[in-house]
Short mmCIF file of C-alpha atoms in Angstrom, two decimals:
data_model
loop_
_atom_site.label_atom_id
_atom_site.label_comp_id
_atom_site.label_asym_id
_atom_site.label_seq_id
_atom_site.Cartn_x
_atom_site.Cartn_y
_atom_site.Cartn_z
CA MET A 1 19.95 -24.70 11.79
CA SER A 2 19.53 -22.76 15.01
CA GLU A 3 19.82 -18.99 14.79
CA TYR A 4 22.61 -19.31 17.33
CA ALA A 5 24.55 -21.99 15.44
CA GLU A 6 28.21 -21.52 14.70
CA PRO A 7 28.77 -20.96 11.01
CA GLY A 8 30.14 -23.97 9.23
CA ALA A 9 30.28 -25.16 5.68
CA GLY A 10 27.10 -23.94 3.95
CA GLU A 11 25.68 -22.30 7.08
CA MET A 12 24.99 -18.62 7.63
CA THR A 13 24.59 -16.67 10.85
CA VAL A 14 21.60 -14.40 11.45
CA ALA A 15 23.92 -11.38 11.54
CA ALA A 16 25.35 -12.29 8.12
CA ALA A 17 21.88 -12.84 6.63
CA PHE A 18 20.70 -9.34 7.64
CA ALA A 19 24.01 -7.51 7.15
CA GLY A 20 23.01 -5.75 3.92
CA MET A 21 19.53 -4.72 5.00
CA ARG A 22 18.65 -1.12 5.69
CA ARG A 23 15.84 0.47 7.61
CA VAL A 24 12.59 0.49 5.63
CA VAL A 25 11.07 3.93 5.09
CA PRO A 26 7.27 3.86 4.93
CA VAL A 27 5.75 4.84 1.58
CA MET A 28 3.60 7.97 1.65
CA PHE A 29 0.97 8.84 -0.97
CA ARG A 30 -0.24 12.34 -1.81
CA ALA A 31 -4.00 12.67 -1.89
CA GLY A 32 -6.73 15.27 -1.89
CA CYS A 33 -10.27 15.50 -0.60
CA PRO A 34 -12.96 16.60 -3.05
CA ASP A 35 -15.22 17.72 -0.15
CA CYS A 36 -12.95 20.07 1.83
CA ARG A 37 -10.24 20.42 -0.83
CA GLY A 38 -7.59 19.43 1.72
CA ARG A 39 -4.24 18.16 0.42
CA PHE A 40 -2.23 15.74 2.51
CA GLU A 41 -0.01 12.66 2.58
CA LEU A 42 -1.29 9.25 3.67
CA ALA A 43 0.56 6.11 4.69
CA ALA A 44 -0.21 2.89 2.82
CA SER A 45 -2.15 1.68 5.87
CA ALA A 46 -4.65 4.58 5.46
CA LEU A 47 -5.63 3.53 1.93
CA ARG A 48 -7.65 0.61 0.54
CA LEU A 49 -7.61 -0.59 -3.05
CA ALA A 50 -10.49 -2.53 -4.61
CA ILE A 51 -9.78 -4.23 -7.94
CA GLY A 52 -12.88 -5.07 -9.92
CA ALA A 53 -13.56 -6.69 -13.26
CA SER A 54 -13.45 -3.34 -15.08
CA SER A 55 -12.05 0.16 -14.73
CA ARG A 56 -15.46 1.26 -13.40
CA THR A 57 -15.19 -1.12 -10.46
CA THR A 58 -11.52 -0.52 -9.63
CA PHE A 59 -10.98 2.24 -7.08
CA TYR A 60 -9.07 3.30 -3.99
CA SER A 61 -10.55 4.80 -0.87
CA PHE A 62 -9.53 6.59 2.31
CA THR A 63 -10.94 8.78 5.05
CA CYS A 64 -10.00 12.46 4.79
CA PRO A 65 -7.87 13.33 7.83
CA ASP A 66 -9.08 16.96 7.67
CA CYS A 67 -12.88 16.64 7.45
CA GLY A 68 -13.51 12.90 8.01
CA ALA A 69 -15.25 12.36 4.65
CA ALA A 70 -15.13 8.91 3.07
CA VAL A 71 -13.34 9.42 -0.26
CA ARG A 72 -13.48 7.00 -3.19
CA LYS A 73 -11.52 7.62 -6.41
CA PRO A 74 -11.08 5.60 -9.60
CA ALA A 75 -7.80 3.73 -10.00
CA GLY A 76 -6.34 3.14 -13.44
CA GLU A 77 -3.57 0.66 -14.19
CA ARG A 78 -0.74 3.02 -13.13
CA ILE A 79 -2.44 3.90 -9.82
CA VAL A 80 -3.06 0.21 -9.10
CA GLU A 81 0.62 -0.51 -9.79
CA LEU A 82 1.81 2.30 -7.49
CA LEU A 83 -0.57 1.44 -4.66
CA THR A 84 0.11 -2.30 -4.68
CA GLY A 85 3.86 -1.68 -4.96
CA GLY A 86 3.63 0.67 -1.98
CA GLY A 87 1.96 -1.90 0.26
CA VAL A 88 -1.66 -0.73 0.15
CA ARG A 89 -4.07 -3.48 1.20
CA THR A 90 -5.97 -4.81 -1.78
CA LEU A 91 -9.38 -6.40 -2.13
CA ARG A 92 -10.21 -8.27 -5.33
CA LEU A 93 -13.89 -7.90 -6.22
CA HIS A 94 -15.44 -10.93 -7.91
CA SER A 95 -18.03 -10.69 -10.65
CA THR A 96 -21.45 -12.18 -9.88
CA VAL A 97 -22.09 -12.93 -13.57
#
């Protein structure tokens, strides 16, 4: 079906398909820097999540917007759930064993 097709039996127009959609508000995450003690909000695009084989190898990271430090913090199950649900890019780390 062309996006410009006239609606017929079983067909839907583009306008009808998107009629109920609303504008998407970007998810913001509160974070803090252990180096400069700055507190700020970061968009999902500013964070990275690495999921390893254990809790010791699962973490999220970002660059502090105040001092430029590379920050890496552990991520438990709840943090992983929140970050992935909020659109943070995720890297799955594979075990070499």
